[in-house]
Every structure is written in C-alpha cells, then in structure tokens.
Short mmCIF file of C-alpha atoms and ligand atoms in Angstrom, two decimals:
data_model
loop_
_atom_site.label_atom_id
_atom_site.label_comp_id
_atom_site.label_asym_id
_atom_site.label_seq_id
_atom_site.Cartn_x
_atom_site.Cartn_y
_atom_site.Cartn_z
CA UNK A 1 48.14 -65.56 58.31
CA UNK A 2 51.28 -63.51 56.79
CA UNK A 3 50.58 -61.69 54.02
CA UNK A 4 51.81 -58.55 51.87
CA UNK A 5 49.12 -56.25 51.30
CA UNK A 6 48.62 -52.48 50.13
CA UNK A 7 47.43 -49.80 53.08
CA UNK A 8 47.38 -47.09 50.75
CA UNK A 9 48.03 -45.45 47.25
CA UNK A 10 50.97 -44.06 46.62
CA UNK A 11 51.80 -42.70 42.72
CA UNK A 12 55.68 -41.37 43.68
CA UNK A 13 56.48 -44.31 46.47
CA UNK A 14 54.78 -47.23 45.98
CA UNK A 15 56.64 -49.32 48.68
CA UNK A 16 55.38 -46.77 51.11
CA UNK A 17 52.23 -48.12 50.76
CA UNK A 18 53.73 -51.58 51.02
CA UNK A 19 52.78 -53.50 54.84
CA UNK A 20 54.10 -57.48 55.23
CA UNK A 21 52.19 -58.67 58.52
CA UNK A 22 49.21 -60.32 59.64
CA UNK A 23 45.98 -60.95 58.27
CA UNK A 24 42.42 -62.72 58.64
CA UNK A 25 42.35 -65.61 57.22
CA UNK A 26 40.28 -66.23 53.59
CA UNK A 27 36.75 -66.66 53.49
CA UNK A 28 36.08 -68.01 50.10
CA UNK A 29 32.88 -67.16 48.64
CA UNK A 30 30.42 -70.29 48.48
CA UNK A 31 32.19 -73.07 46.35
CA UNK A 32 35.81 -71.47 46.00
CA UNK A 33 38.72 -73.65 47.18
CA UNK A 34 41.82 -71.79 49.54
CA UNK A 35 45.24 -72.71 48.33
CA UNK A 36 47.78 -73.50 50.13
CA UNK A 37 50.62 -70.97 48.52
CA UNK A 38 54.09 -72.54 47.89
CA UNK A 39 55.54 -69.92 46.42
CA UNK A 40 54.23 -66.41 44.34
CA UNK A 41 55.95 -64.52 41.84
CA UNK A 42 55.74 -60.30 41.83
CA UNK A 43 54.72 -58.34 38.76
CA UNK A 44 54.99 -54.67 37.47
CA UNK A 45 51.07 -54.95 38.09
CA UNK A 46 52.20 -55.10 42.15
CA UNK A 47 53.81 -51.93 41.79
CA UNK A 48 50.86 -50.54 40.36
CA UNK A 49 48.42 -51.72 42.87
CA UNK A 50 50.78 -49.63 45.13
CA UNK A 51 50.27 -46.59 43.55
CA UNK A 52 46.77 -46.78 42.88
CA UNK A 53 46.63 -47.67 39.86
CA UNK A 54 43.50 -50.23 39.06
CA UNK A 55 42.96 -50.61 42.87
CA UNK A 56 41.01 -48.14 44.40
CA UNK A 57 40.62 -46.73 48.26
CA UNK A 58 37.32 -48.35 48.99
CA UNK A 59 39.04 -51.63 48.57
CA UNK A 60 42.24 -51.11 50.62
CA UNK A 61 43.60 -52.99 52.59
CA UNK A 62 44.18 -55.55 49.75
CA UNK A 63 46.92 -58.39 49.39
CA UNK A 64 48.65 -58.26 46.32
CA UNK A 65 49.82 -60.39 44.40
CA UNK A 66 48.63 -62.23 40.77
CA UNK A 67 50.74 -65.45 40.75
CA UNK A 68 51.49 -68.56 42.53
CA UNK A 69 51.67 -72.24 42.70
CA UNK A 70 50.49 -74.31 45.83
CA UNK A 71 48.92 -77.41 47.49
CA UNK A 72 44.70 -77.69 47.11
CA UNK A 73 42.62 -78.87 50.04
CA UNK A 74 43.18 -82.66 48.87
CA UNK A 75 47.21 -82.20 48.86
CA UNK A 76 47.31 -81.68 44.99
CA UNK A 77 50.04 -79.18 43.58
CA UNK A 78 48.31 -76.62 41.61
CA UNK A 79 49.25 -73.19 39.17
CA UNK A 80 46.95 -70.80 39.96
CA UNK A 81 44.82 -69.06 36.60
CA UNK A 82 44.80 -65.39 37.91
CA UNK A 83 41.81 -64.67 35.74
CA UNK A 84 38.26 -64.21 38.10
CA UNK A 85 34.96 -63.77 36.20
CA UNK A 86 33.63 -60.80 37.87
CA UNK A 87 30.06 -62.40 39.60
CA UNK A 88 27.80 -59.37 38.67
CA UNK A 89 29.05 -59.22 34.92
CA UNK A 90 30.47 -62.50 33.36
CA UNK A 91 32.21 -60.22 30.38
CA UNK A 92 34.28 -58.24 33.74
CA UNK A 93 37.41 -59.82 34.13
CA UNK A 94 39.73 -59.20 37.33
CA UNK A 95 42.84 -59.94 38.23
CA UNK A 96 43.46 -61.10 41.85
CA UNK A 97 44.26 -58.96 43.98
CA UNK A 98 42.38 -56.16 42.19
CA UNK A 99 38.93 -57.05 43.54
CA UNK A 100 39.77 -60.72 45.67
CA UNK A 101 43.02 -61.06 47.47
CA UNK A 102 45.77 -61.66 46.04
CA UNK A 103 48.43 -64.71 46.07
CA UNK A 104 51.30 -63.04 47.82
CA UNK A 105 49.96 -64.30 51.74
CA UNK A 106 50.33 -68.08 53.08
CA UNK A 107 46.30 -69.02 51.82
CA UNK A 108 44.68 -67.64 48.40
CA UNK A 109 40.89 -68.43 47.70
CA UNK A 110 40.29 -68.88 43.98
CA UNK A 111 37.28 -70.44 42.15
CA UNK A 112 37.81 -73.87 41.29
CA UNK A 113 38.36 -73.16 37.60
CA UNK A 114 41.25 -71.45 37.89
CA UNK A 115 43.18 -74.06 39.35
CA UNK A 116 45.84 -75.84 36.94
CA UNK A 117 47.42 -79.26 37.65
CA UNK A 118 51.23 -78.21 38.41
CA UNK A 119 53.53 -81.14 36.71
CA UNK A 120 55.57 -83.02 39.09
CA UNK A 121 58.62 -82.06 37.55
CA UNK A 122 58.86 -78.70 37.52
CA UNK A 123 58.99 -76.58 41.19
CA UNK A 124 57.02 -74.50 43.10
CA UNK A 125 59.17 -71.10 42.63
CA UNK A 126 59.69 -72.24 38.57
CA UNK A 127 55.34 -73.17 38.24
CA UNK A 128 54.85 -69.60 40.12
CA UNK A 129 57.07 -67.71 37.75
CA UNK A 130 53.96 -68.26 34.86
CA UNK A 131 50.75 -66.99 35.53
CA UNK A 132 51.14 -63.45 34.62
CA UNK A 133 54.60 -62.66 32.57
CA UNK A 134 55.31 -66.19 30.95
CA UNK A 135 51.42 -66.73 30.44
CA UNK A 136 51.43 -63.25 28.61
CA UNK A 137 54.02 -63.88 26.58
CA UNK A 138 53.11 -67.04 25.69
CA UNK A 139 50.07 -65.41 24.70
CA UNK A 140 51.60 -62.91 22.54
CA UNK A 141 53.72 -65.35 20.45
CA UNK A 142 51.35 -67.93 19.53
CA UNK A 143 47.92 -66.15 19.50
CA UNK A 144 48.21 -62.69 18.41
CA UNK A 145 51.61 -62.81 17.04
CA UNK A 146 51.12 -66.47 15.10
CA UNK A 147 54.31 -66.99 15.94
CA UNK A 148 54.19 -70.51 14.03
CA UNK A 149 54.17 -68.84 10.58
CA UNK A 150 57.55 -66.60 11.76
CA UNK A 151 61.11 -67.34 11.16
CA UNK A 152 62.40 -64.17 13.34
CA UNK A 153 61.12 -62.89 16.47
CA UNK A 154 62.53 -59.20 18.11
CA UNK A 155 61.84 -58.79 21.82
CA UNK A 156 62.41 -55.09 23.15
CA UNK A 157 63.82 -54.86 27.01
CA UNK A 158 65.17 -58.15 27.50
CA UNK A 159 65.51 -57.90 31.24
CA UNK A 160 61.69 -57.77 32.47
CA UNK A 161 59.31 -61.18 33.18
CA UNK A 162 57.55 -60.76 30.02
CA UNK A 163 60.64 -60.81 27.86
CA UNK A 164 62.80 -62.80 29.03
CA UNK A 165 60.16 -65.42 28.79
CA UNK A 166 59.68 -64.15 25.40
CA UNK A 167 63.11 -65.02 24.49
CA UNK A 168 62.99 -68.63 25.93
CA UNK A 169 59.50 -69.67 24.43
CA UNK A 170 60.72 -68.28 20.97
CA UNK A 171 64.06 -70.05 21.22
CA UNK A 172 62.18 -73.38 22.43
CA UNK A 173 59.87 -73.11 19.28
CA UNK A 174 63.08 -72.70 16.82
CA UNK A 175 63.12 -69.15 15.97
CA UNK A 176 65.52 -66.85 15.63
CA UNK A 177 65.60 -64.42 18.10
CA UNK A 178 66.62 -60.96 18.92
CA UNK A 179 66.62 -59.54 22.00
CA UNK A 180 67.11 -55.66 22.96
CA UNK A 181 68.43 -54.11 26.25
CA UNK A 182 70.37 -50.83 27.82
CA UNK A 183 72.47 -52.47 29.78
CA UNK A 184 75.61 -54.89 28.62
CA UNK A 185 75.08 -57.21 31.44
CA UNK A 186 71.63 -57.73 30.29
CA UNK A 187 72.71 -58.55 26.98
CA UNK A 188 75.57 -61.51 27.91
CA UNK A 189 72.66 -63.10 30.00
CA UNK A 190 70.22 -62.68 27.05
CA UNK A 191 72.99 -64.22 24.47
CA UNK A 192 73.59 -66.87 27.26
CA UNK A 193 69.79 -68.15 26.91
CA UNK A 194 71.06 -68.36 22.67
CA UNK A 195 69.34 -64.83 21.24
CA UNK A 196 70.86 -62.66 19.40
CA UNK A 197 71.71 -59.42 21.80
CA UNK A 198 71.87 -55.94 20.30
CA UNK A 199 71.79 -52.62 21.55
CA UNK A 200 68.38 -50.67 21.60
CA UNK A 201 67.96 -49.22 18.15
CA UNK A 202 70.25 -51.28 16.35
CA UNK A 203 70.02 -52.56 13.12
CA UNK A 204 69.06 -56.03 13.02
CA UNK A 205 71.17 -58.56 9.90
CA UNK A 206 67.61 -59.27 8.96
CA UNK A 207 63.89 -58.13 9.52
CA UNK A 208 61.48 -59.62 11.74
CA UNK A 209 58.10 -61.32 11.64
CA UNK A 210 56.68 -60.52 15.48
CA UNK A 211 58.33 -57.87 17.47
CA UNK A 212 57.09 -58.58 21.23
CA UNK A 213 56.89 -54.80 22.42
CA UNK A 214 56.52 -54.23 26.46
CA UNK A 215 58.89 -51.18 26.38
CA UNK A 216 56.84 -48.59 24.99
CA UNK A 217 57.44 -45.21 23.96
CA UNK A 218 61.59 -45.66 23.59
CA UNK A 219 61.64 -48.78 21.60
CA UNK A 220 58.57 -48.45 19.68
CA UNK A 221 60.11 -46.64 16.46
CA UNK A 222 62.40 -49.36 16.09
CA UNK A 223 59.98 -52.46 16.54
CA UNK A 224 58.46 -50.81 13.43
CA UNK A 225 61.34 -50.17 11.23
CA UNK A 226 62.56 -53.99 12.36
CA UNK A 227 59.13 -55.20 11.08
CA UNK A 228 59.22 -57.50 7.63
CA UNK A 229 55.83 -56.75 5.34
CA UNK A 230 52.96 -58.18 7.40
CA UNK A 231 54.55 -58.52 10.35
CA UNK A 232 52.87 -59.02 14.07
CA UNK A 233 53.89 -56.14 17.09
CA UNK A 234 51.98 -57.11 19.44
CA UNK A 235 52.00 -54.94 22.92
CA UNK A 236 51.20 -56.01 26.37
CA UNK A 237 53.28 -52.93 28.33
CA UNK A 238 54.43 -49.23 28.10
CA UNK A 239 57.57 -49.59 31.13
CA UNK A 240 59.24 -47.19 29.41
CA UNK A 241 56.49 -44.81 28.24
CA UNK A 242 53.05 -45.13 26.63
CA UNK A 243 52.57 -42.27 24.25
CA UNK A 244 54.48 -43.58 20.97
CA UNK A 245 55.10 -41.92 17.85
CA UNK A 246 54.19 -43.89 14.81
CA UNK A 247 54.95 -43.52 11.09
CA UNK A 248 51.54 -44.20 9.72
CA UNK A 249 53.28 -44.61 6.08
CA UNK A 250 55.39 -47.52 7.43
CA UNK A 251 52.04 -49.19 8.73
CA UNK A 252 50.05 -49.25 5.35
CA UNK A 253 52.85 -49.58 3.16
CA UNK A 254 54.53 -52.39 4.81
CA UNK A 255 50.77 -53.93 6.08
CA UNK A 256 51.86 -53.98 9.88
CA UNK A 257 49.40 -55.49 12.26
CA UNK A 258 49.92 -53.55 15.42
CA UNK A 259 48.05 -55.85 18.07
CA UNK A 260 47.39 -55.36 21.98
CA UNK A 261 47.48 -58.40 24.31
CA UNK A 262 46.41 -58.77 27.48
CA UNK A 263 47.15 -62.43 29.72
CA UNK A 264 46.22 -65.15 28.40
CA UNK A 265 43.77 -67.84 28.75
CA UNK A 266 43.66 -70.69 31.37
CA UNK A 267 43.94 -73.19 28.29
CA UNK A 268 46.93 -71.53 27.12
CA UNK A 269 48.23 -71.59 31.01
CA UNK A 270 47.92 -75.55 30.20
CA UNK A 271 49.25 -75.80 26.90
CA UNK A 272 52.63 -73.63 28.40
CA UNK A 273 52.55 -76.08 31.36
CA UNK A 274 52.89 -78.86 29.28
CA UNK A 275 55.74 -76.84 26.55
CA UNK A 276 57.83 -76.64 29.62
CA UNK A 277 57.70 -80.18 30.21
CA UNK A 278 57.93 -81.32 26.89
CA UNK A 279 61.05 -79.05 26.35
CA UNK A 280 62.55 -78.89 29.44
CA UNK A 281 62.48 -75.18 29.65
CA UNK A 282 62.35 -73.42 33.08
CA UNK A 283 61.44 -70.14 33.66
CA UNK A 284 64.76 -67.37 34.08
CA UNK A 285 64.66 -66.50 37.84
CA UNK A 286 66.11 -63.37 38.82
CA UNK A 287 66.28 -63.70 42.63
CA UNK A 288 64.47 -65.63 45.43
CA UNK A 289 63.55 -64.10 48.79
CA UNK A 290 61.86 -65.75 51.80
CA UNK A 291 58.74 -64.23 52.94
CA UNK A 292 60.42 -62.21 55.70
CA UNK A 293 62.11 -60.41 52.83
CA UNK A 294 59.02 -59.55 50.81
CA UNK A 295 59.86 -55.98 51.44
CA UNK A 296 63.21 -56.32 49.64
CA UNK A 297 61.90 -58.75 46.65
CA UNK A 298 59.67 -55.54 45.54
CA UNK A 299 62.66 -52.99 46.18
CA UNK A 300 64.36 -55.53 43.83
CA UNK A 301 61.69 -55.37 41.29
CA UNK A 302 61.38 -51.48 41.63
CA UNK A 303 64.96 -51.29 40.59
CA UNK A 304 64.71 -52.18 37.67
CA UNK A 305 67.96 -54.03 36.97
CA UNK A 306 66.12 -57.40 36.75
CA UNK A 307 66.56 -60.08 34.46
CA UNK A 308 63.90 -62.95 35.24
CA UNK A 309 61.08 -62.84 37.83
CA UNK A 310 61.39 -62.16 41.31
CA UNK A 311 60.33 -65.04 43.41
CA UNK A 312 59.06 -65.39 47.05
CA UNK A 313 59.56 -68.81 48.23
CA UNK A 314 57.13 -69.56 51.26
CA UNK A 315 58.89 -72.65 52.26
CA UNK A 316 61.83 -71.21 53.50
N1 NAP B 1 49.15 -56.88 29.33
C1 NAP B 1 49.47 -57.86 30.16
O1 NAP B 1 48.77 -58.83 30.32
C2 NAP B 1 50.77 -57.75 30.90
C3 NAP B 1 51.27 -58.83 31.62
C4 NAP B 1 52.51 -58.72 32.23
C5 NAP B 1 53.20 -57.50 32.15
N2 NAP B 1 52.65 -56.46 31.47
C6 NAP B 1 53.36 -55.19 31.33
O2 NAP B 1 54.48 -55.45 30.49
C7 NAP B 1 55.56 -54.62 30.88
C8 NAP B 1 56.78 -55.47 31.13
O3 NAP B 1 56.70 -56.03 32.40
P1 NAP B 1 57.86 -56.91 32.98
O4 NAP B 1 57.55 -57.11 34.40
O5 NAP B 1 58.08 -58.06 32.12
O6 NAP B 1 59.17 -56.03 32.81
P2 NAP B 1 59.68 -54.63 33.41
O7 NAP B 1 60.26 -54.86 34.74
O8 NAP B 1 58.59 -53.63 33.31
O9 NAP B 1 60.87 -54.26 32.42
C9 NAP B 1 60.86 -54.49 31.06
C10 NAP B 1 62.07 -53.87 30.41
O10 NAP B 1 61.74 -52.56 30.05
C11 NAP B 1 62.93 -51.91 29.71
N3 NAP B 1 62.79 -50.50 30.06
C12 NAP B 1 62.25 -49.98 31.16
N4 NAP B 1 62.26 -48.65 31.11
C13 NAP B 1 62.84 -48.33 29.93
C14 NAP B 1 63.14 -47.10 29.28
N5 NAP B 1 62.86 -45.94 29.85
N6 NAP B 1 63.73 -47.16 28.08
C15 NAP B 1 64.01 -48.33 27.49
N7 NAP B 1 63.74 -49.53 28.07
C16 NAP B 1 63.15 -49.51 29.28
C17 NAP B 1 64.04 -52.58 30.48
O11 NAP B 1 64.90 -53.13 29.52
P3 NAP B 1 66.49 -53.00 29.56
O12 NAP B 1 66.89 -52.49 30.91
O13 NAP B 1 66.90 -54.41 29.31
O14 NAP B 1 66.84 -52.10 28.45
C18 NAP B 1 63.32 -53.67 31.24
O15 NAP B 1 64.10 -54.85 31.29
C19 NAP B 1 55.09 -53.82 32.09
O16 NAP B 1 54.67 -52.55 31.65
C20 NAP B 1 53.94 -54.63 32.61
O17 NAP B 1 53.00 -53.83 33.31
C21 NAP B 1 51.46 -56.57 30.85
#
C-alpha cells in the first residue's frame, strides 16, 4: 500500500528523512480493526517524528501520521482516537505512529476503541482535521481552561491547527476572543472567523480569563500580563521556544493557574464531533494535497505560513 513513512532522523532536515512509497500491508495485532483511510491531517508532531524526536532508530521505518477519518471493515465512516494504551503498561499512552503505524498510508490498524462514529454531515478531509489539533484545543478550553465560567479567551499564534481551532470553538461557545499573530495576513483571516486580531504583545481593551498558549517562549510574557485574577493559561506547545521567563509576582498576586495539556480524551473527541454538528462549525483548512503530493503538504506545514490544517485527501 502507499504510505508516508520516516527512514531516518533528521534534527536540521526533517523532510530528508521523509520517503512516500510502498509498504506491507497492516497486520493488526489480535482483535484490532484496519481502516480504510479517507483522508489524514499532518501535525507539528510529524515534523518531529522526522527529526527524531519521540521516535527512535530501533523503530524506523515508521509511517507517520496521528489523524484521519475513514471507512471500517463493515463500510462505516469512522474518526480515528489517536490515543493507544501501550499493551505492557496500561498507564503508557502512545500516539500512532510513535510505536504502531501511523494514519498517513491507504490502511491504519487501530484497536477497536479508538474508533469514533464520523457524522454524515461533515467530510472526510473536515472529520480528519480533529484528532490531534482541534481535539487538543478542545481540550484546553473546556477541561483545563473551564472555559464555561470565561467571558474572554486570548489565543497566541493564530495561524497553527491548535489555534485556529481555538478561535472557532471559543467563538462557537460565545466568547470573546482574541487572537495573536506576526503576520497581517494572518490577522484579516483570524478577524474573518469574528476574533478580535492584534499584534503580538499588544494591549488587549480588556483582560482575559484563559489564554490558550502553543507559542512558547515569545508570547508567554504577554499571556501573563493579559491574564484577569484567576485566570486559566493553559499550554499544549513551545513552536516558538520552550524556555519562558515568568514573573513569579504576577502568578501569586494575581492567583494564575498555569496548566499543561496534552490531547484529549476519546469522549471529548465525541462531545467535539457532535459541537460541530450542532453548530455547524467546520474545521479552517489551510490547503489540500492528493497523496502524490504528500511531499509538498509537509514542505507546506514546515513553512510555517499556515493558517488551518494541512490536509491529504486520499480520494483524489
Ligand atoms: N500537547 C498536545 O497535545 C499538542 C497537540 C497539538 C499540537 N501541539 C503543539 O502545539 C504547537 C502548535 O501546533 P500547531 O500545529 O497548531 O501550530 P504551529 O504550526 O506550530 O504554529 C503555531 C503558531 O506559532 C506561531 N509561531 C511560531 N514560531 C513563532 C515565533 N518564533 N514567535 C512567535 N510566534 C511563533 C505562529 O504564529 P503567527 O505566525 O501567527 O504569529 C504559528 O501560527 C506545536 O508546538 C505542537 O507541537 C501539542
């Protein structure tokens, strides 16, 4: 089957270590079910894989990929959970494609649990778009950032997965939202979607109850100072850096709850399945590539200038 899978580790050029060509088919440890893939969706966590980062030599050559949506052995359109239990330790979580292959390849074995009905009204590049970056920042609004008891939300880099999705879950629930980002392009698209756009580091007309941080290092000052008393900044990514300065004084005195997040879980996945549905939202899409062009969706992604997810579409 065709499939996108690492050959080596490279730190300084990931794609390098990028090969889109055949390989053996699955075989699914006793009781898993192969998936059809549809379509898959790539991640800063590909890029890593690349360059070695959570995927070591001994288990090279791996396909990549976390996300995807597809058609189960009895023709029923599944989201794939890209959470696996690890067998020897049930506490050891993995990602696909960091110990089982991963989704970006025409057939994906996953255990049973971690397949997700996919609604009949939303598509196969849209359902494959939120696994990973929607799922996360789902996550981070509702669960560790209680984003129910907020009236303002900040989101820091408004171009990646994670926050643009950010910026359309917090819209959908009725808050008002800010939205950071470099570039003025960025910033028009992020107004478009109804945020409030402002230049890193700007001051906001009012302070915020959750900052959603995946920056780092260069916006991290700022999510403080834009923090109301008790407010949520919860993390999930360091793009920009991951060795922050913090003003410890702000953190007591203004009771900050500075909060990591990681995913999300597969009930979550369901209870964002059925948001989308309810409210009609659809994941922001950057670009589209068929699975010829897998090399150029990751020099897309690796670029940077992004604003959505990058999307392989195996139909076409
Ligand atoms: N913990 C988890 O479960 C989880 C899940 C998904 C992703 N992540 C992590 O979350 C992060 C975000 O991932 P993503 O794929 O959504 O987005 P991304 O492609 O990593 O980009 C996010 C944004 O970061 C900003 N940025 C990058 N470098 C910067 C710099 N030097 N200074 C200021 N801003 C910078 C850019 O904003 P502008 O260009 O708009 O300024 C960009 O749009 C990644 O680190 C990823 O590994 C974690």
């Amino acid at each position: 089957m065709r499939a996108a899978y690492a050959i080596a580790a490279d730190p300084d050029d990931p794609r390098s270590a990028l090969r889109v060509g055949e390989r053996p088919e699955p075989t699914p440890p006793d009781g898993w079910v192969t998936i059809e893939v549809r379509a898959a969706s790539l991640n800063q966590h590909d890029l890593w894989s690349l360059r070695g980062v959570g995927l070591p030599a001994d288990r090279l050559p791996m396909i990549l990929g976390c996300d995807a949506a597809g058609v189960d052995p009895d023709g029923n359109e599944v989201v794939i959970y890209p959470v696996v239990a690890d067998e020897a330790d049930p506490r050891g979580l993995s990602l696909l494609s960091e110990r089982h292959p991963g989704t970006l390849a025409e057939r994906v074995a996953v255990p049973p649990e971690s397949l997700v009905a996919k609604p009949a009204g939303l598509s196969f590049v849209d359902a494959a778009c939120l696994p990973t970056a929607w799922l996360t920042a789902f996550h981070m609004l509702k669960t560790r950032g209680r984003v129910d008891e907020a009236d303002a939300v900040l989101v820091q880099g408004a171009g990646g997965g994670v926050a643009t999705a950010a910026v359309a879950l917090a819209l959908a629930m009725g808050k008002r939202v800010y939205a950071t980002s470099r570039d003025p392009g960025k910033r028009e698209r992020v107004a478009e979607l109804g945020a409030t756009a402002v230049e890193p580091g700007a001051r906001l007309p009012e302070r915020v109850d959750v900052v959603i941080e995946s920056v780092g290092a260069p916006t991290f000052e700022h999510s403080m100072k834009c923090a109301n008393p008790g407010a949520r900044i919860v993390v999930c990514g360091a793009t920009g850096g991951h060795l922050a300065t913090v003003d410890l004084r702000r953190l007591f005195a203004m009771r900050l709850d500075v909060l990591g997040s990681t995913m999300g879980t597969r009930d979550d996945l369901e209870e964002l399945l059925g948001l989308l549905v309810s409210t009609g939202v659809r994941p922001v899409v950057d670009s589209t590539y068929g699975f010829s062009a897998v090399g150029d969706a990751f020099a897309r992604l690796e670029s940077g200038d992004i604003f959505g997810k990058v999307v392989v579409d195996l139909l076409h």
